Amino acid sequence: MSDPAMPSTLDSRTPTAQPARTPVAATDWQLAMQSAIRSLDVLLAALSLSPRDVAVSAAAAEQFPVLVTPSMLARMRRGDPRDPLLLQFLPRLEETLPQPAGYRGDPLDERTALRGEGLLQKYAGRLLAVATGACAVHCRYCFRRHFPYSEQQASAGRWQGVLTRLREDPSLHELILSGGDPLMLTDRRLADLLEPLAGIATLRRLRIHTRLPVVLPARIDASLTALLAGFPGTLVVVVHVNHPRELDAAAGTALCRLRQAGALLFNQAVLLRGINDDLATQMALWQTLADTGVMPYYLHLLDPVAGAAHFDVPESEARTLISALRERLPGYLVPRLAREVPGEPAKTVLA
Ligand SMILES: *Cc1c(COP(=O)(O)O)cnc(C)c1O
Ligand code: SF4
């Protein structure tokens, strides 16, 4: 980890000032994380690829480390350097090339929206907590790849700020847990937050932004779903799936468990060059999600984050794609094409 601003895997930066707790055996999902792939060479070897097949960059991997779960790896095609699942996680040479004007470290000006440690408040009625910087995978296009997670985490026994803010402002009807990936927190940490939330009458919705049901389906275990089902208000889970092949049987089971726990399920995807920028893939994506009980939310245009310019799809092309989807799918299966414009009172819906 060369840069302390990068999301870490599992919570290595957690303050140690917590009361001593009896050590508990690692759960299945924690064991899966322990065997995650964390090196470019191992990733290539696991897929029978050589650095000659694909222009990778060790420098890019140094800057934002490789991280792929075993279950995601299992869905990638061996020997295919253009595999759309692999390309989401592969540090490529393009990341190190000079970036077009406007590409920067904090493309969304998140620092200006900070309301205390790990709390972002940009939009009416919604408070967003950066619950942890940890993720189960590192997506190369991530808009938070340069976010100062080490300074900005609302978790780690510091939920007090979240609770205080929610109690002080009764217009905040929704708490969004984001990250990183909030479900990387242990059940114990999540319980520390969820239990007091039940006592805040003005809080009507809890929303969780997570990629784990898909990239680490083992995380959605009975203990987690019992915890989530205990939230008295409406539970919303927004997953992040970019390509239909991400949805295998295990992901389907995890999503089904969340629905059984009472969650409303939505998906947000990012429109990515070479990954999901064609009509057939988009058609398959939103229909496969619907088969699993997940409704469309946003299709985001890429945020101009430094190192990700090679993923960009121009807005005009995105609009054409959405029009084509609209002609072919029921209205409720067409996502909102959106872009985040810093300083606007909501995400900008383009189509
Ligand atoms: C994206 C975002 C939200 C949620 O916006 P929705 O349009 O409700 O999905 C809330 N707060 C912040 C800081 C965000 O970036
Ligand atoms: S896109 Fe989500 S899962 Fe991927 S690195 Fe960013 S925060 Fe983590």
XYZ file of C-alpha atoms and ligand atoms in Angstrom:
374
model
C 0.000 0.000 0.000
C 2.137 2.850 -1.261
C -0.464 5.563 -0.876
C -2.334 5.882 2.404
C -5.213 7.564 0.584
C -6.122 4.354 -1.215
C -8.942 2.117 -0.042
C -7.480 -0.708 1.995
C -8.708 -4.250 1.978
C -10.215 -5.283 5.266
C -9.984 -2.675 7.935
C -6.306 -2.364 8.662
C -6.587 1.262 9.737
C -9.189 0.683 12.392
C -8.221 2.352 15.652
C -7.215 -0.220 18.193
C -8.815 1.645 21.100
C -11.754 -0.757 21.072
C -12.500 -2.852 24.130
C -10.895 -6.268 23.921
C -13.292 -8.783 22.449
C -13.197 -12.512 22.413
C -11.659 -13.548 19.111
C -14.233 -15.149 16.863
C -13.535 -17.646 14.110
C -13.288 -16.133 10.624
C -16.516 -16.433 8.688
C -16.712 -17.873 5.178
C -16.617 -14.457 3.568
C -13.593 -13.403 5.598
C -11.805 -16.581 4.531
C -12.718 -15.814 0.908
C -11.172 -12.354 1.308
C -8.020 -13.904 2.694
C -7.601 -15.824 -0.545
C -8.369 -12.829 -2.777
C -5.892 -12.043 -5.553
C -3.687 -9.088 -4.701
C -1.022 -9.182 -7.388
C -0.972 -8.552 -11.094
C 1.259 -11.548 -11.790
C -1.019 -13.901 -9.891
C -4.071 -12.522 -11.669
C -2.529 -13.006 -15.102
C -1.254 -16.487 -14.256
C -4.657 -17.544 -12.900
C -6.195 -16.627 -16.258
C -3.414 -18.188 -18.344
C -2.412 -14.773 -19.673
C 1.071 -13.389 -20.106
C 2.032 -9.708 -19.987
C 2.573 -10.056 -23.755
C -1.158 -10.614 -24.286
C -2.231 -7.362 -22.710
C -0.587 -3.983 -22.009
C -0.578 -4.012 -18.216
C 1.209 -1.618 -15.902
C 3.020 -2.536 -12.713
C 3.153 1.175 -11.858
C -0.639 1.414 -12.034
C -0.909 -1.673 -9.813
C 1.439 0.007 -7.366
C -0.681 3.149 -7.278
C -4.040 1.344 -6.861
C -3.440 -2.273 -5.870
C -4.976 -5.241 -7.648
C -7.811 -6.829 -5.697
C -10.095 -9.552 -7.080
C -12.185 -12.037 -5.102
C -11.990 -15.756 -5.886
C -15.645 -15.802 -6.921
C -15.160 -12.943 -9.378
C -12.039 -14.599 -10.772
C -13.996 -17.803 -11.344
C -16.363 -15.936 -13.673
C -13.600 -14.534 -15.883
C -12.741 -16.264 -19.151
C -9.308 -17.860 -19.135
C -7.017 -16.795 -21.939
C -9.138 -13.793 -22.929
C -7.341 -10.477 -22.406
C -10.487 -8.579 -23.507
C -12.796 -10.291 -21.028
C -15.195 -7.577 -19.816
C -14.991 -8.823 -16.238
C -11.201 -8.829 -16.205
C -10.957 -5.355 -17.750
C -12.793 -3.851 -14.769
C -9.971 -4.939 -12.456
C -6.853 -5.084 -14.625
C -4.248 -2.308 -14.184
C -3.594 -1.268 -17.740
C -0.918 0.867 -19.295
C -3.543 3.454 -20.297
C -3.928 4.426 -16.624
C -0.436 5.878 -16.625
C -0.810 7.917 -19.835
C -1.418 11.680 -19.696
C -5.118 12.260 -18.976
C -7.408 14.650 -20.889
C -8.194 18.036 -19.350
C -10.612 17.780 -16.433
C -9.491 14.359 -15.194
C -8.461 14.736 -11.564
C -8.169 13.168 -8.128
C -11.466 14.378 -6.657
C -13.753 14.740 -9.707
C -16.873 15.192 -7.602
C -15.483 17.780 -5.197
C -16.460 15.471 -2.357
C -14.205 17.283 0.052
C -16.491 20.308 -0.100
C -19.527 18.193 0.869
C -17.962 16.809 4.038
C -20.030 17.290 7.188
C -17.767 15.825 9.777
C -15.802 12.644 9.776
C -16.851 10.405 6.887
C -20.174 12.186 6.387
C -21.257 13.646 3.061
C -24.381 15.688 2.656
C -24.993 16.900 -0.861
C -28.676 16.289 -1.450
C -31.835 17.083 0.489
C -33.046 14.509 2.979
C -30.146 12.115 2.476
C -27.042 11.698 4.588
C -24.237 9.587 3.180
C -21.754 7.891 5.483
C -18.446 6.607 4.171
C -18.665 3.540 6.363
C -15.260 2.149 5.461
C -12.607 2.544 2.807
C -12.373 -1.204 2.279
C -13.734 -2.966 -0.796
C -13.690 -6.604 -1.851
C -12.455 -5.695 -5.327
C -10.644 -2.698 -6.769
C -12.428 -1.353 -9.839
C -10.029 0.595 -11.999
C -12.560 3.286 -12.943
C -13.569 3.987 -9.344
C -14.214 7.656 -8.703
C -13.010 7.278 -5.157
C -9.663 5.740 -5.986
C -7.993 8.908 -4.720
C -10.343 9.634 -1.809
C -8.622 10.168 1.561
C -10.260 7.178 3.229
C -7.819 7.057 6.079
C -9.079 10.444 7.280
C -12.687 9.986 6.265
C -14.430 7.014 7.748
C -17.546 7.211 9.805
C -17.208 3.717 11.239
C -14.682 2.228 13.614
C -16.619 2.987 16.740
C -17.244 6.526 15.523
C -20.874 6.122 14.572
C -21.687 8.783 17.127
C -21.307 11.549 14.534
C -23.793 9.830 12.215
C -26.337 9.340 14.984
C -25.980 12.908 16.253
C -26.463 14.351 12.791
C -29.575 12.230 12.163
C -31.064 13.220 15.521
C -30.323 16.915 15.039
C -31.799 17.155 11.562
C -35.283 15.593 11.328
C -35.377 16.336 7.575
C -32.847 13.556 7.072
C -35.175 10.669 6.250
C -32.550 8.490 4.637
C -29.132 7.261 5.662
C -26.938 5.945 2.861
C -24.110 3.640 3.813
C -21.422 3.891 1.195
C -17.678 3.512 1.042
C -15.654 1.657 0.003
C -18.163 -1.090 0.647
C -20.136 -0.846 3.896
C -20.752 -4.598 3.989
C -17.006 -5.120 4.431
C -17.635 -4.141 8.046
C -18.165 -7.055 10.381
C -21.659 -7.876 11.564
C -20.636 -6.617 14.981
C -19.759 -3.166 13.644
C -22.906 -3.019 11.552
C -24.981 -4.000 14.559
C -23.375 -1.137 16.516
C -24.842 1.239 13.953
C -28.134 -0.428 13.108
C -29.373 -0.922 16.640
C -29.408 2.783 17.610
C -30.880 3.728 14.210
C -34.083 1.961 15.195
C -34.638 4.638 17.843
C -34.573 7.570 15.399
C -38.199 7.982 14.355
C -37.511 10.502 11.570
C -35.209 8.049 9.781
C -37.444 6.191 7.345
C -35.011 4.560 4.981
C -31.658 2.861 5.199
C -29.881 2.517 1.892
C -26.785 0.403 1.381
C -24.547 0.849 -1.647
C -22.654 -2.394 -2.084
C -20.985 -4.585 -4.650
C -20.611 -7.538 -2.314
C -23.736 -9.569 -3.214
C -22.110 -9.954 -6.610
C -18.351 -9.926 -6.047
C -18.409 -11.710 -2.656
C -21.771 -13.505 -2.423
C -20.686 -15.382 0.711
C -20.978 -12.059 2.574
C -24.770 -12.262 2.400
C -24.986 -14.882 5.132
C -27.773 -15.640 7.581
C -26.278 -13.489 10.299
C -26.134 -10.412 8.060
C -29.624 -10.836 6.669
C -31.033 -11.244 10.194
C -29.327 -7.997 11.165
C -30.669 -6.110 8.140
C -34.159 -7.503 8.549
C -34.208 -5.933 12.009
C -34.211 -2.375 10.633
C -37.752 -1.080 11.194
C -37.906 1.274 8.192
C -37.548 0.620 4.485
C -34.362 -1.128 3.510
C -32.936 -0.321 0.086
C -29.914 -2.088 -1.360
C -28.277 -0.589 -4.419
C -25.871 -3.040 -6.021
C -23.316 -2.327 -8.698
C -23.241 -4.698 -11.661
C -21.799 -3.644 -15.008
C -21.965 -6.802 -17.059
C -24.515 -9.646 -17.193
C -21.820 -12.297 -16.723
C -21.201 -10.930 -13.216
C -24.531 -12.487 -12.244
C -23.884 -16.161 -11.605
C -25.912 -18.552 -9.466
C -24.165 -17.550 -6.220
C -24.850 -13.864 -6.861
C -28.458 -14.767 -7.610
C -28.756 -16.560 -4.277
C -27.227 -13.631 -2.384
C -29.638 -11.190 -4.021
C -32.564 -13.476 -3.289
C -31.569 -13.572 0.399
C -31.548 -9.786 0.528
C -35.018 -9.682 -0.959
C -36.199 -12.214 1.590
C -34.796 -9.907 4.272
C -37.188 -7.269 2.932
C -34.795 -5.173 0.869
C -35.804 -3.338 -2.292
C -33.067 -4.032 -4.825
C -31.728 -1.640 -7.438
C -28.680 -1.607 -9.666
C -26.385 1.164 -10.721
C -23.867 0.548 -13.461
C -21.143 2.664 -14.988
C -21.015 2.901 -18.768
C -17.546 1.635 -19.618
C -15.733 1.520 -22.942
C -15.033 -2.041 -24.051
C -17.030 -3.531 -21.165
C -20.729 -2.704 -21.522
C -20.902 -0.004 -24.225
C -22.899 -2.030 -26.735
C -26.642 -2.596 -27.043
C -26.570 -6.392 -26.696
C -24.685 -6.215 -23.395
C -26.955 -3.506 -22.004
C -30.079 -5.475 -23.023
C -28.725 -8.593 -21.340
C -27.597 -6.671 -18.250
C -30.921 -5.107 -17.286
C -32.957 -8.172 -18.212
C -30.713 -10.542 -16.270
C -30.935 -8.204 -13.287
C -34.725 -8.258 -13.523
C -34.622 -12.066 -13.570
C -32.872 -11.789 -10.199
C -35.352 -9.273 -8.778
C -33.166 -6.198 -9.255
C -34.624 -3.048 -10.833
C -32.553 -0.485 -12.756
C -31.474 2.729 -11.076
C -28.663 4.661 -12.709
C -26.412 4.142 -15.677
C -23.619 6.559 -14.807
C -21.356 8.288 -17.222
C -17.773 7.899 -16.097
C -16.592 10.412 -13.532
C -13.441 12.099 -14.814
C -11.111 10.456 -12.341
C -7.411 10.546 -13.128
C -6.275 7.216 -14.623
C -9.684 6.168 -15.976
C -9.976 8.171 -19.208
C -9.680 5.035 -21.376
C -13.066 3.873 -20.023
C -14.927 6.977 -21.161
C -17.945 6.764 -23.477
C -19.039 10.154 -24.859
C -22.428 11.470 -23.789
C -23.837 11.482 -27.332
C -23.069 7.790 -27.712
C -24.607 7.081 -24.291
C -27.811 8.863 -25.276
C -28.058 6.825 -28.480
C -27.645 3.643 -26.457
C -30.395 4.619 -24.009
C -32.774 5.492 -26.870
C -32.154 2.079 -28.382
C -32.842 0.431 -25.018
C -36.065 2.385 -24.685
C -37.276 1.046 -28.012
C -36.644 -2.524 -26.949
C -37.302 -2.881 -23.213
C -40.272 -2.103 -20.979
C -39.919 1.357 -19.486
C -39.233 0.017 -16.007
C -36.145 -1.829 -17.250
C -34.443 1.245 -18.685
C -31.961 2.903 -16.281
C -31.675 6.660 -15.860
C -28.607 7.892 -17.687
C -26.907 10.167 -15.177
C -23.880 12.251 -14.593
C -22.768 13.792 -11.346
C -22.067 17.501 -11.688
C -20.311 18.965 -8.642
C -22.433 21.562 -6.861
C -25.795 20.497 -8.378
C -28.682 19.715 -5.972
C -29.148 16.235 -7.469
C -27.451 13.908 -9.872
C -28.038 15.147 -13.405
C -30.371 12.837 -15.326
C -29.637 13.064 -19.047
C -32.136 10.525 -20.351
C -25.118 9.951 -5.087
C -25.243 10.529 -3.736
C -26.440 10.430 -3.023
C -27.640 9.691 -3.555
O -28.237 10.314 -4.631
P -29.522 9.627 -5.241
O -29.820 10.395 -6.462
O -30.582 9.700 -4.188
O -29.142 8.203 -5.503
C -26.519 11.028 -1.791
N -25.486 11.689 -1.244
C -24.321 11.811 -1.903
C -23.212 12.546 -1.254
C -24.146 11.222 -3.169
O -22.977 11.319 -3.794
S -16.544 0.965 -7.575
Fe -17.267 0.393 -5.521
S -16.443 -1.680 -5.186
Fe -15.318 -0.800 -6.901
S -13.474 0.099 -5.935
Fe -15.021 1.728 -6.097
S -16.104 1.725 -4.137
Fe -14.981 -0.214 -4.298
